[in-house]
CSV table of C-alpha atoms in Angstrom, one decimal:
chain,number,residue,atom,x,y,z
A,18,MET,CA,4.9,0.2,-21.4
A,19,GLY,CA,4.2,-3.1,-20.5
A,20,LEU,CA,3.0,-3.8,-16.5
A,21,GLY,CA,6.1,-4.1,-15.3
A,22,GLU,CA,6.1,-0.1,-15.5
A,23,GLN,CA,3.0,0.6,-14.7
A,24,LEU,CA,2.3,-1.9,-11.7
A,25,THR,CA,1.9,-0.1,-8.6
A,26,VAL,CA,1.6,-2.4,-5.1
A,27,VAL,CA,0.1,-0.7,-2.4
A,28,LEU,CA,0.1,-2.0,1.3
A,29,HIS,CA,-2.5,-0.6,3.1
A,30,GLN,CA,-2.0,-0.2,6.3
A,31,THR,CA,1.2,-1.9,7.3
A,32,ARG,CA,2.4,-2.5,10.6
A,33,SER,CA,5.6,-5.8,9.9
A,34,PRO,CA,8.4,-4.8,8.6
A,35,ASP,CA,9.1,-9.0,8.0
A,36,ASN,CA,6.2,-7.9,5.2
A,37,LEU,CA,7.2,-4.8,3.9
A,38,GLY,CA,10.6,-7.0,3.2
A,39,ALA,CA,9.1,-10.1,2.5
A,40,VAL,CA,6.5,-8.6,-0.3
A,41,ALA,CA,9.7,-6.3,-1.9
A,42,ARG,CA,12.1,-9.3,-2.1
A,43,VAL,CA,9.2,-11.2,-4.1
A,44,MET,CA,8.4,-8.1,-6.6
A,45,ALA,CA,11.8,-7.8,-7.0
A,46,ASN,CA,11.3,-11.5,-8.1
A,47,PHE,CA,9.2,-11.0,-10.7
A,48,GLY,CA,10.8,-7.3,-11.9
A,49,PHE,CA,8.3,-5.0,-10.6
A,50,PHE,CA,9.7,-2.3,-8.4
A,51,ARG,CA,6.6,0.6,-7.6
A,52,LEU,CA,5.4,0.4,-4.0
A,53,VAL,CA,4.0,2.8,-2.6
A,54,LEU,CA,2.4,2.2,1.8
A,55,SER,CA,-1.3,4.2,2.5
A,56,ASP,CA,-1.6,5.1,5.8
A,57,PRO,CA,1.1,2.6,7.2
A,58,ALA,CA,0.3,1.7,11.3
A,59,THR,CA,4.3,2.2,12.0
A,60,TYR,CA,7.2,4.1,10.3
A,61,ALA,CA,9.5,2.2,12.0
A,62,PHE,CA,10.3,-0.5,8.9
A,63,ARG,CA,14.4,-0.2,9.3
A,64,GLY,CA,13.9,-4.2,10.0
A,65,ALA,CA,11.8,-5.0,6.6
A,66,GLU,CA,15.8,-4.4,4.7
A,67,ARG,CA,16.7,-7.4,6.6
A,68,LEU,CA,14.0,-9.6,4.4
A,69,ALA,CA,14.0,-7.4,1.3
A,70,VAL,CA,17.2,-10.1,-0.4
A,71,LYS,CA,17.7,-7.4,-3.4
A,72,GLY,CA,14.6,-6.0,-2.8
A,73,GLU,CA,16.3,-2.7,-1.6
A,74,GLN,CA,15.8,-0.2,-4.6
A,75,VAL,CA,12.1,-0.9,-3.9
A,76,LEU,CA,12.6,0.2,-0.5
A,77,GLU,CA,14.6,3.1,-1.4
A,78,ARG,CA,12.1,4.2,-3.9
A,79,MET,CA,8.8,3.3,-2.1
A,80,ALA,CA,6.4,6.4,-1.6
A,81,VAL,CA,3.8,7.0,1.1
A,82,ALA,CA,0.6,7.7,0.6
A,83,ARG,CA,-1.3,9.1,4.1
A,84,GLU,CA,-5.2,7.7,2.5
A,85,LEU,CA,-5.4,5.2,0.0
A,86,PRO,CA,-7.3,7.0,-2.1
A,87,GLU,CA,-3.9,9.4,-2.5
A,88,ALA,CA,-2.0,6.3,-2.9
A,89,LEU,CA,-4.1,5.6,-5.8
A,90,SER,CA,-4.4,9.1,-7.5
A,91,GLU,CA,-1.4,8.7,-10.4
A,92,CYS,CA,-2.9,5.5,-11.4
A,93,VAL,CA,-5.8,4.4,-13.8
A,94,TYR,CA,-7.1,0.9,-12.5
A,95,ALA,CA,-7.1,-1.1,-9.2
A,96,VAL,CA,-7.7,-4.7,-7.5
A,97,GLY,CA,-8.3,-4.5,-3.8
A,98,THR,CA,-7.5,-8.0,-2.8
A,99,THR,CA,-9.3,-9.7,0.0
A,100,SER,CA,-9.9,-13.1,1.8
A,101,ARG,CA,-13.2,-12.5,2.5
A,102,THR,CA,-15.3,-14.5,-1.1
A,103,GLN,CA,-19.0,-13.1,0.9
A,104,LEU,CA,-18.8,-9.0,-0.9
A,105,LYS,CA,-21.7,-7.3,-1.2
A,106,GLY,CA,-23.2,-7.0,-5.0
A,107,ARG,CA,-19.7,-7.3,-5.8
A,108,VAL,CA,-17.8,-10.2,-8.2
A,109,PRO,CA,-15.1,-10.8,-7.0
A,110,LEU,CA,-12.2,-11.3,-9.7
A,111,THR,CA,-10.4,-14.6,-9.5
A,112,PRO,CA,-6.1,-13.9,-9.1
A,113,GLU,CA,-5.4,-14.6,-12.5
A,114,GLN,CA,-9.1,-12.2,-14.2
A,115,ALA,CA,-7.1,-9.7,-12.2
A,116,ALA,CA,-3.4,-10.8,-13.6
A,117,ARG,CA,-5.0,-10.1,-17.1
A,118,ARG,CA,-6.9,-6.8,-15.9
A,119,LEU,CA,-4.4,-5.3,-14.5
A,120,ALA,CA,-2.3,-6.3,-17.5
A,121,GLU,CA,-5.1,-4.9,-20.2
A,122,GLU,CA,-5.6,-1.7,-18.1
A,123,SER,CA,-1.4,-0.9,-17.7
A,124,ALA,CA,-2.3,0.1,-21.3
A,125,ARG,CA,-4.3,3.5,-20.1
A,126,GLY,CA,-1.4,4.2,-17.4
A,127,ARG,CA,-1.0,3.4,-13.5
A,128,VAL,CA,-2.4,0.3,-12.3
A,129,ALA,CA,-2.3,-0.3,-8.4
A,130,LEU,CA,-2.5,-4.2,-6.4
A,131,VAL,CA,-3.5,-2.9,-3.2
A,132,LEU,CA,-3.5,-5.3,-0.1
A,133,GLY,CA,-4.0,-5.0,3.1
A,134,GLY,CA,-4.6,-4.1,6.1
A,135,GLU,CA,-2.7,-7.0,8.4
A,136,GLN,CA,-5.1,-6.7,11.3
A,137,ARG,CA,-8.6,-7.1,9.5
A,138,GLY,CA,-8.0,-6.9,5.8
A,139,LEU,CA,-9.4,-4.2,3.4
A,140,SER,CA,-12.8,-2.3,4.6
A,141,ASP,CA,-16.0,-2.2,2.4
A,142,ALA,CA,-14.5,1.5,2.1
A,143,GLU,CA,-12.1,0.9,1.3
A,144,LEU,CA,-12.3,-2.0,-1.4
A,145,ALA,CA,-15.1,0.6,-2.5
A,146,VAL,CA,-12.4,3.1,-4.0
A,147,CYS,CA,-11.2,-0.2,-6.2
A,148,ALA,CA,-12.7,-0.3,-9.8
A,149,ASP,CA,-12.5,-4.6,-8.9
A,150,VAL,CA,-11.5,-6.5,-6.2
A,151,LEU,CA,-9.8,-10.0,-5.9
A,152,VAL,CA,-10.5,-13.4,-3.6
A,153,ILE,CA,-7.9,-16.0,-4.2
A,154,PRO,CA,-9.9,-19.1,-3.5
A,155,THR,CA,-8.4,-21.1,0.3
A,156,SER,CA,-10.0,-23.8,2.3
A,157,GLU,CA,-11.4,-23.2,4.7
A,158,VAL,CA,-9.2,-24.4,7.4
A,159,GLN,CA,-7.4,-21.7,6.9
A,160,PRO,CA,-8.2,-19.1,5.0
A,161,SER,CA,-6.5,-16.1,5.9
A,162,MET,CA,-3.2,-15.5,3.8
A,163,ASN,CA,-0.5,-13.9,5.1
A,164,LEU,CA,0.4,-10.1,3.3
A,165,ALA,CA,3.4,-11.8,1.7
A,166,GLN,CA,2.3,-15.2,1.1
A,167,ALA,CA,-0.4,-13.5,-1.6
A,168,ALA,CA,1.5,-10.8,-2.9
A,169,SER,CA,3.7,-14.5,-4.1
A,170,VAL,CA,0.9,-15.8,-5.7
A,171,LEU,CA,-0.4,-12.0,-6.8
A,172,LEU,CA,3.1,-10.8,-8.1
A,173,TYR,CA,3.8,-14.6,-10.2
A,174,LEU,CA,0.3,-14.4,-12.2
A,175,CYS,CA,1.0,-10.4,-12.8
A,176,GLY,CA,4.6,-11.8,-13.6
A,177,ARG,CA,3.6,-13.6,-16.1
A,178,GLU,CA,1.3,-11.5,-18.0
A,179,GLY,CA,4.2,-8.8,-17.5
A,180,ALA,CA,5.8,-11.2,-20.0
A,181,GLN,CA,3.2,-11.3,-22.7
A,182,PRO,CA,4.0,-8.7,-25.3
A,183,ALA,CA,2.7,-5.7,-24.0
A,184,LEU,CA,-0.5,-4.3,-25.5
A,185,PRO,CA,-0.6,-1.0,-27.8
A,186,PRO,CA,-1.1,2.1,-25.2
A,187,GLU,CA,-4.4,3.6,-25.9
A,188,PRO,CA,-4.3,7.0,-28.0
A,189,GLU,CA,-5.7,9.3,-24.6
A,190,PRO,CA,-3.6,8.1,-21.3
A,191,GLY,CA,-7.0,7.2,-18.5
A,192,ALA,CA,-8.4,9.2,-15.6
A,193,ARG,CA,-6.1,9.3,-13.1
A,194,MET,CA,-8.1,7.7,-9.6
A,195,GLY,CA,-6.9,11.6,-8.1
A,196,THR,CA,-9.1,13.0,-10.5
A,197,LEU,CA,-12.0,11.0,-10.2
A,198,THR,CA,-12.1,11.3,-6.7
A,199,ALA,CA,-11.9,14.9,-6.6
A,200,LEU,CA,-15.0,14.5,-9.2
A,201,GLY,CA,-16.9,11.9,-6.1
A,202,THR,CA,-16.5,14.7,-3.6
A,203,ARG,CA,-17.9,17.6,-5.9
A,204,MET,CA,-20.1,14.9,-6.6
A,205,ASN,CA,-21.6,15.0,-2.9
A,206,GLU,CA,-21.7,18.7,-2.6
A,207,VAL,CA,-23.2,19.4,-5.0
A,208,LEU,CA,-25.9,16.8,-5.3
A,209,LEU,CA,-26.4,17.5,-1.7
A,210,ALA,CA,-27.0,21.3,-2.0
A,211,SER,CA,-29.1,20.4,-4.3
A,212,GLU,CA,-31.2,18.1,-2.5
A,213,PHE,CA,-31.1,14.9,-4.7
A,214,LEU,CA,-28.6,13.2,-2.4
A,215,ASN,CA,-29.9,11.6,1.3
A,216,PRO,CA,-28.4,13.9,3.5
A,217,GLN,CA,-28.6,11.2,6.3
A,218,ALA,CA,-26.9,8.5,4.1
A,219,PRO,CA,-25.6,9.9,0.7
A,220,GLU,CA,-22.8,7.3,0.3
A,221,HIS,CA,-24.5,4.5,-1.2
A,222,VAL,CA,-26.6,6.8,-4.1
A,223,LEU,CA,-23.0,8.4,-5.0
A,224,ARG,CA,-20.5,5.3,-5.0
A,225,GLU,CA,-23.0,3.5,-7.0
A,226,MET,CA,-22.6,6.6,-10.1
A,227,GLU,CA,-19.3,7.0,-9.0
A,228,ARG,CA,-18.7,3.2,-10.5
A,229,THR,CA,-20.5,3.5,-13.7
A,230,LEU,CA,-18.3,6.5,-14.4
A,231,LEU,CA,-15.3,3.5,-13.1
A,232,ARG,CA,-17.2,1.2,-15.8
A,233,ALA,CA,-17.2,3.6,-18.0
A,234,LYS,CA,-13.4,4.1,-18.2
A,235,LEU,CA,-12.6,7.8,-18.8
A,236,THR,CA,-10.1,9.3,-20.5
A,237,GLN,CA,-8.5,12.2,-18.2
A,238,ARG,CA,-9.7,15.0,-20.4
A,239,GLU,CA,-12.9,13.2,-20.2
A,240,ALA,CA,-12.9,13.4,-16.4
A,241,GLU,CA,-11.7,16.8,-16.2
A,242,LEU,CA,-14.6,17.8,-18.6
A,243,TRP,CA,-16.8,16.2,-15.6
A,244,LEU,CA,-15.9,17.9,-13.1
A,245,SER,CA,-15.5,20.9,-14.7
A,246,ALA,CA,-19.0,20.7,-15.2
A,247,PHE,CA,-19.9,19.8,-11.5
A,248,LYS,CA,-18.2,23.0,-10.0
A,249,HIS,CA,-20.6,25.2,-12.8
A,250,LEU,CA,-23.5,23.3,-11.6
A,251,GLY,CA,-22.3,23.9,-7.6
A,252,ARG,CA,-22.2,27.7,-8.6
A,253,GLY,CA,-25.9,27.8,-10.1
A,254,VAL,CA,-26.9,25.5,-7.1
A,255,LYS,CA,-26.2,28.0,-4.6
A,256,ARG,CA,-27.2,31.1,-6.8
A,257,GLY,CA,-30.8,29.5,-6.9
A,258,ALA,CA,-30.0,28.3,-2.6
A,259,SER,CA,-29.4,32.4,-2.2
A,260,ALA,CA,-32.0,33.9,-5.1
A,261,SER,CA,-35.0,31.7,-3.0
B,28,MET,CA,-8.2,-39.8,-3.8
B,29,GLY,CA,-6.8,-36.4,-5.3
B,30,LEU,CA,-3.6,-34.0,-4.6
B,31,GLY,CA,-5.1,-32.5,-1.3
B,32,GLU,CA,-4.6,-36.3,0.0
B,33,GLN,CA,-1.8,-37.4,-1.6
B,34,LEU,CA,0.5,-34.4,-1.8
B,35,THR,CA,3.5,-34.2,0.9
B,36,VAL,CA,5.3,-31.7,1.4
B,37,VAL,CA,9.2,-32.1,1.7
B,38,LEU,CA,11.0,-29.6,2.7
B,39,HIS,CA,15.0,-30.1,2.6
B,40,GLN,CA,17.6,-28.9,5.0
B,41,THR,CA,15.5,-26.3,6.6
B,42,ARG,CA,17.4,-24.0,9.3
B,43,SER,CA,14.5,-20.7,10.1
B,44,PRO,CA,11.5,-21.4,11.9
B,45,ASP,CA,9.4,-18.8,10.3
B,46,ASN,CA,10.2,-20.3,7.0
B,47,LEU,CA,8.6,-23.6,8.5
B,48,GLY,CA,5.3,-21.8,10.1
B,49,ALA,CA,4.7,-19.5,7.6
B,50,VAL,CA,4.8,-22.8,4.5
B,51,ALA,CA,2.5,-25.1,6.8
B,52,ARG,CA,-0.1,-22.2,7.3
B,53,VAL,CA,0.3,-21.3,3.2
B,54,MET,CA,0.1,-25.8,2.8
B,55,ALA,CA,-3.2,-25.1,5.5
B,56,ASN,CA,-4.7,-22.2,3.3
B,57,PHE,CA,-4.5,-24.5,-0.3
B,58,GLY,CA,-6.1,-27.7,2.1
B,59,PHE,CA,-2.2,-29.8,1.9
B,60,PHE,CA,-1.5,-31.5,5.1
B,61,ARG,CA,1.7,-34.0,4.9
B,62,LEU,CA,5.1,-32.1,5.7
B,63,VAL,CA,8.2,-34.2,5.7
B,64,LEU,CA,11.2,-31.8,6.8
B,65,SER,CA,14.9,-34.1,4.9
B,66,ASP,CA,18.1,-33.4,7.0
B,67,PRO,CA,16.7,-30.7,8.9
B,68,ALA,CA,19.3,-28.0,9.7
B,69,THR,CA,18.1,-27.3,13.3
B,70,TYR,CA,15.3,-29.3,15.2
B,71,ALA,CA,14.8,-25.8,17.3
B,72,PHE,CA,11.4,-25.2,15.9
B,73,ARG,CA,8.9,-24.0,18.4
B,74,GLY,CA,9.1,-20.5,16.9
B,75,ALA,CA,7.3,-22.2,14.3
B,76,GLU,CA,4.0,-22.0,15.6
B,77,ARG,CA,4.0,-18.8,15.5
B,78,LEU,CA,3.7,-18.3,11.9
B,79,ALA,CA,1.9,-21.3,11.6
B,80,VAL,CA,-1.4,-19.9,12.4
B,81,LYS,CA,-4.4,-22.3,12.0
B,82,GLY,CA,-1.1,-24.3,10.1
B,83,GLU,CA,-0.7,-26.5,13.5
B,84,GLN,CA,-2.6,-29.2,12.6
B,85,VAL,CA,0.8,-29.8,10.0
B,86,LEU,CA,2.5,-29.5,12.3
B,87,GLU,CA,1.7,-32.0,14.7
B,88,ARG,CA,1.5,-34.0,11.9
B,89,MET,CA,5.2,-32.8,10.8
B,90,ALA,CA,7.2,-35.8,9.6
B,91,VAL,CA,11.0,-36.0,9.3
B,92,ALA,CA,13.7,-38.0,8.0
B,93,ARG,CA,17.6,-38.4,8.1
B,94,GLU,CA,18.2,-37.3,4.1
B,95,LEU,CA,16.1,-36.8,1.4
B,96,PRO,CA,15.7,-40.5,-0.1
B,97,GLU,CA,14.3,-41.9,3.1
B,98,ALA,CA,11.9,-38.3,2.9
B,99,LEU,CA,10.5,-39.8,-0.8
B,100,SER,CA,10.5,-43.0,-0.2
B,101,GLU,CA,6.6,-43.4,0.5
B,102,CYS,CA,6.2,-40.9,-2.7
B,103,VAL,CA,5.6,-42.5,-6.5
B,104,TYR,CA,6.9,-39.0,-7.6
B,105,ALA,CA,8.8,-36.0,-6.7
B,106,VAL,CA,9.2,-32.6,-8.5
B,107,GLY,CA,12.4,-30.9,-6.9
B,108,THR,CA,12.4,-26.9,-7.2
B,109,THR,CA,14.9,-25.2,-7.8
B,110,SER,CA,16.1,-21.0,-8.5
B,111,ARG,CA,18.8,-22.1,-11.1
B,112,THR,CA,17.8,-22.2,-15.0
B,113,GLN,CA,20.9,-24.0,-16.2
B,114,LEU,CA,20.3,-27.8,-15.3
B,115,LYS,CA,23.0,-29.8,-17.0
B,116,GLY,CA,20.9,-32.0,-19.7
B,117,ARG,CA,17.3,-31.9,-18.2
B,118,VAL,CA,14.0,-29.8,-18.7
B,119,PRO,CA,13.1,-27.9,-16.1
B,120,LEU,CA,8.8,-27.9,-15.6
B,121,THR,CA,7.2,-24.1,-14.9
B,122,PRO,CA,5.8,-24.4,-12.5
B,123,GLU,CA,2.1,-25.1,-14.1
B,124,GLN,CA,3.1,-28.2,-15.9
B,125,ALA,CA,4.9,-29.2,-12.0
B,126,ALA,CA,1.5,-29.0,-10.9
B,127,ARG,CA,-0.7,-30.6,-13.5
B,128,ARG,CA,2.3,-33.3,-13.3
B,129,LEU,CA,1.3,-33.4,-9.4
B,130,ALA,CA,-2.3,-33.8,-9.9
B,131,GLU,CA,-1.4,-37.2,-13.1
B,132,GLU,CA,0.7,-39.2,-11.1
B,133,SER,CA,-1.3,-38.3,-7.8
B,134,ALA,CA,-3.6,-41.3,-9.6
B,135,ARG,CA,-0.6,-43.9,-8.9
B,136,GLY,CA,0.1,-43.0,-5.4
B,137,ARG,CA,1.7,-40.3,-2.7
B,138,VAL,CA,3.8,-38.0,-4.2
B,139,ALA,CA,5.6,-35.1,-3.5
B,140,LEU,CA,6.8,-31.4,-3.8
B,141,VAL,CA,10.6,-31.0,-2.5
B,142,LEU,CA,12.1,-27.0,-1.7
B,143,GLY,CA,15.0,-26.1,0.1
B,144,GLY,CA,18.0,-26.4,0.9
B,145,GLU,CA,17.2,-22.6,2.6
B,146,GLN,CA,20.9,-22.1,2.1
B,147,ARG,CA,22.1,-23.0,-1.8
B,148,GLY,CA,19.2,-24.3,-3.1
B,149,LEU,CA,19.2,-28.4,-3.8
B,150,SER,CA,22.5,-29.9,-4.8
B,151,ASP,CA,22.7,-31.7,-8.2
B,152,ALA,CA,22.3,-35.0,-6.6
B,153,GLU,CA,19.2,-33.4,-4.5
B,154,LEU,CA,17.7,-32.7,-7.1
B,155,ALA,CA,19.0,-36.3,-9.8
B,156,VAL,CA,16.1,-38.6,-7.0
B,157,CYS,CA,13.3,-36.4,-8.4
B,158,ALA,CA,11.4,-38.1,-11.4
B,159,ASP,CA,11.3,-34.0,-12.5
B,160,VAL,CA,12.9,-30.6,-11.7
B,161,LEU,CA,11.1,-27.5,-11.9
B,162,VAL,CA,11.9,-24.0,-12.3
B,163,ILE,CA,9.7,-20.0,-10.9
B,164,PRO,CA,10.7,-18.1,-13.5
B,165,THR,CA,12.0,-14.7,-11.7
B,166,SER,CA,13.8,-11.6,-13.0
B,167,GLU,CA,17.8,-11.3,-12.9
B,168,VAL,CA,17.9,-8.6,-10.4
B,169,GLN,CA,17.1,-11.1,-8.0
B,170,PRO,CA,16.1,-14.2,-9.0
B,171,SER,CA,16.0,-16.5,-5.6
B,172,MET,CA,12.9,-16.2,-4.5
B,173,ASN,CA,11.8,-17.0,-0.4
B,174,LEU,CA,11.3,-20.6,0.9
B,175,ALA,CA,7.7,-19.6,2.2
B,176,GLN,CA,7.3,-17.3,-1.2
B,177,ALA,CA,8.3,-19.9,-3.7
B,178,ALA,CA,6.3,-22.3,-1.8
B,179,SER,CA,3.0,-19.8,-1.4
B,180,VAL,CA,3.5,-19.7,-5.6
B,181,LEU,CA,3.7,-23.3,-6.2
B,182,LEU,CA,0.9,-24.7,-3.8
B,183,TYR,CA,-1.7,-22.1,-4.9
B,184,LEU,CA,-1.0,-24.1,-8.6
B,185,CYS,CA,-1.4,-27.0,-6.6
B,186,GLY,CA,-4.7,-25.8,-4.6
B,187,ARG,CA,-6.4,-24.5,-8.6
B,188,GLU,CA,-5.0,-28.3,-10.0
B,189,GLY,CA,-6.4,-30.4,-6.2
B,190,ALA,CA,-9.9,-28.2,-6.9
B,191,GLN,CA,-10.3,-30.5,-10.0
B,192,PRO,CA,-12.1,-34.0,-9.9
B,193,ALA,CA,-9.4,-36.7,-9.2
B,194,LEU,CA,-8.6,-38.5,-11.8
B,195,PRO,CA,-9.6,-42.6,-11.1
B,196,PRO,CA,-7.1,-44.3,-9.5
B,197,GLU,CA,-4.3,-46.7,-11.6
B,198,PRO,CA,-5.3,-50.1,-10.9
B,199,GLU,CA,-2.0,-50.8,-9.7
B,200,PRO,CA,0.0,-48.6,-7.2
B,201,GLY,CA,2.8,-47.0,-8.5
B,202,ALA,CA,6.8,-48.0,-7.5
B,203,ARG,CA,7.2,-46.3,-4.4
B,204,MET,CA,10.6,-44.4,-4.2
B,205,GLY,CA,11.9,-46.3,-1.6
B,206,THR,CA,11.8,-49.6,-3.4
B,207,LEU,CA,13.2,-47.8,-6.5
B,208,THR,CA,16.2,-46.0,-4.0
B,209,ALA,CA,16.7,-50.1,-3.2
B,210,LEU,CA,17.1,-50.9,-6.5
B,211,GLY,CA,19.5,-48.4,-7.4
B,212,THR,CA,21.2,-49.5,-4.6
B,213,ARG,CA,21.5,-53.3,-5.6
B,214,MET,CA,21.8,-52.3,-9.7
B,215,ASN,CA,25.5,-49.9,-8.4
B,216,GLU,CA,26.9,-53.2,-6.3
B,217,VAL,CA,26.0,-55.2,-9.3
B,218,LEU,CA,27.0,-53.9,-12.0
B,219,LEU,CA,30.5,-52.7,-10.6
B,220,ALA,CA,31.1,-56.2,-9.7
B,221,SER,CA,30.5,-57.7,-13.0
B,222,GLU,CA,33.1,-54.7,-14.2
B,223,PHE,CA,29.8,-52.7,-16.4
B,224,LEU,CA,30.5,-50.0,-14.5
B,225,ASN,CA,33.4,-47.5,-14.0
B,226,PRO,CA,34.2,-47.7,-10.4
B,227,GLN,CA,36.4,-43.8,-11.3
B,228,ALA,CA,32.8,-42.4,-11.9
B,229,PRO,CA,29.8,-45.3,-11.8
B,230,GLU,CA,27.2,-42.5,-11.1
B,231,HIS,CA,26.7,-41.0,-13.8
B,232,VAL,CA,25.8,-44.0,-16.3
B,233,LEU,CA,24.0,-45.8,-13.5
B,234,ARG,CA,21.8,-42.7,-12.9
B,235,GLU,CA,21.3,-42.2,-16.5
B,236,MET,CA,20.0,-46.1,-16.1
B,237,GLU,CA,18.0,-45.9,-12.9
B,238,ARG,CA,16.0,-42.6,-15.0
B,239,THR,CA,14.8,-44.8,-17.5
B,240,LEU,CA,13.0,-47.2,-14.6
B,241,LEU,CA,11.4,-43.7,-13.5
B,242,ARG,CA,10.2,-43.2,-17.0
B,243,ALA,CA,8.8,-46.3,-17.4
B,244,LYS,CA,6.5,-46.2,-14.3
B,245,LEU,CA,7.2,-48.9,-13.0
B,246,THR,CA,4.3,-50.7,-10.7
B,247,GLN,CA,5.3,-51.8,-6.8
B,248,ARG,CA,5.4,-54.9,-9.0
B,249,GLU,CA,7.3,-54.3,-11.0
B,250,ALA,CA,9.7,-52.5,-9.2
B,251,GLU,CA,10.2,-55.8,-6.7
B,252,LEU,CA,10.4,-57.6,-9.6
B,253,TRP,CA,13.3,-55.8,-11.0
B,254,LEU,CA,15.0,-56.0,-7.2
B,255,SER,CA,14.9,-59.6,-6.9
B,256,ALA,CA,16.5,-59.7,-10.6
B,257,PHE,CA,19.3,-58.3,-9.2
B,258,LYS,CA,19.4,-59.8,-6.3
B,259,HIS,CA,20.1,-63.2,-8.7
B,260,LEU,CA,22.1,-61.1,-11.1
B,261,GLY,CA,24.6,-60.8,-8.0
B,262,ARG,CA,24.6,-63.8,-6.8
B,263,GLY,CA,25.6,-65.0,-10.0
B,264,VAL,CA,28.8,-62.3,-10.9
B,265,LYS,CA,29.7,-63.5,-7.8
B,266,ARG,CA,30.3,-67.1,-8.1
B,267,GLY,CA,31.0,-66.2,-11.5
B,268,ALA,CA,33.6,-64.6,-9.6
B,269,SER,CA,35.0,-66.9,-6.6
B,270,ALA,CA,35.0,-69.6,-9.7
B,271,SER,CA,37.6,-67.1,-11.8
């Protein structure tokens, strides 16, 4: 399957029906149909159809998730969009690199392009759940792009990648982010209980460890292996704690 | 001067303030500030400021022309955007080729990217005054893009070209389309009077001749030379007619 079938557009904390409709239309323009709203800031999306010219099928098939990790749970790869060029220790991809990367990763399963939130962009925590981040280079005069216009640029580039012959699918399906999130939660518990992580600020070290696993491009089977390993470690640690 | 200074965005028969505002914003996003409205379908553009976030300076400097040739009169090159892939005998440029071409031609003077009209796109006659036409490849499901979203894709690509070091300016300024339009009008008169053109349908042959002159990339001086030559030819033909 190529990028056309595998790409999911995730709109985080959408509040404008106009933007939603415009994104649905440009998705249809470039042959993409999977749209997920994550933690929408409103549910009054009636108005969207007005702008979603011939994008109705995108809106009909649209899914809604309570939070970003849930929106990404079925995906093996996600790239988050940000207008900020200063990203603590992360090197942003160019739009072209991101489109190429999405096409490559689509050989392992579903991939996500994350946009939003309309007010202040994606937070560090939200970007942290994305394997990569991308920045659309803009002028200092007006660095911040409208959501639907940023989507137009990125989906045009993804459409071009989608037009290339699809890469042969990987023999093993990639780890779904839902499984990786469960793994992260379990690692957090166990590594706190074993007094490895600092209870005051566990996130930073945990995120680093999680990112290494993302970089390893685990298969779904390997991710489940890790999850089950940490379940056993958890029981072991608990036994140790009650024994002492 | 680079593409940033030389690119003029021409919106033909704009009717939506929202589109105008959105285009002004994305122009500012990518560092472009020359906007011309050609034959606007309305003048009620108050609403545009609302969407032109930080694009006000684009709207303040915006010019209005009664018709497309007037909007292009100062430009040495124009590329017209169309969603139709069937173009009688004209090979459309890809968006990337068009951006490259605009950057190259900007060494000769001002260049124009023409978009619109919102209802039915640019007519054949309107596209005929553009040296080139471009098509943004879209899916059959929804081939027609929103104006502001098409502008986003094209101005992003132009912004990338603009980021390249500007080509050295040509020693001689290129022929302004205003002069070329005057030449075309004069050629039409004289070639009809001399019974070269068929009075029933002069356009087709005339357009072909005009296009060869466009292709020749005349300097302003050469264009004025041709214009003056046809003025003299006109007088000669008139004399011949009255003599007989």
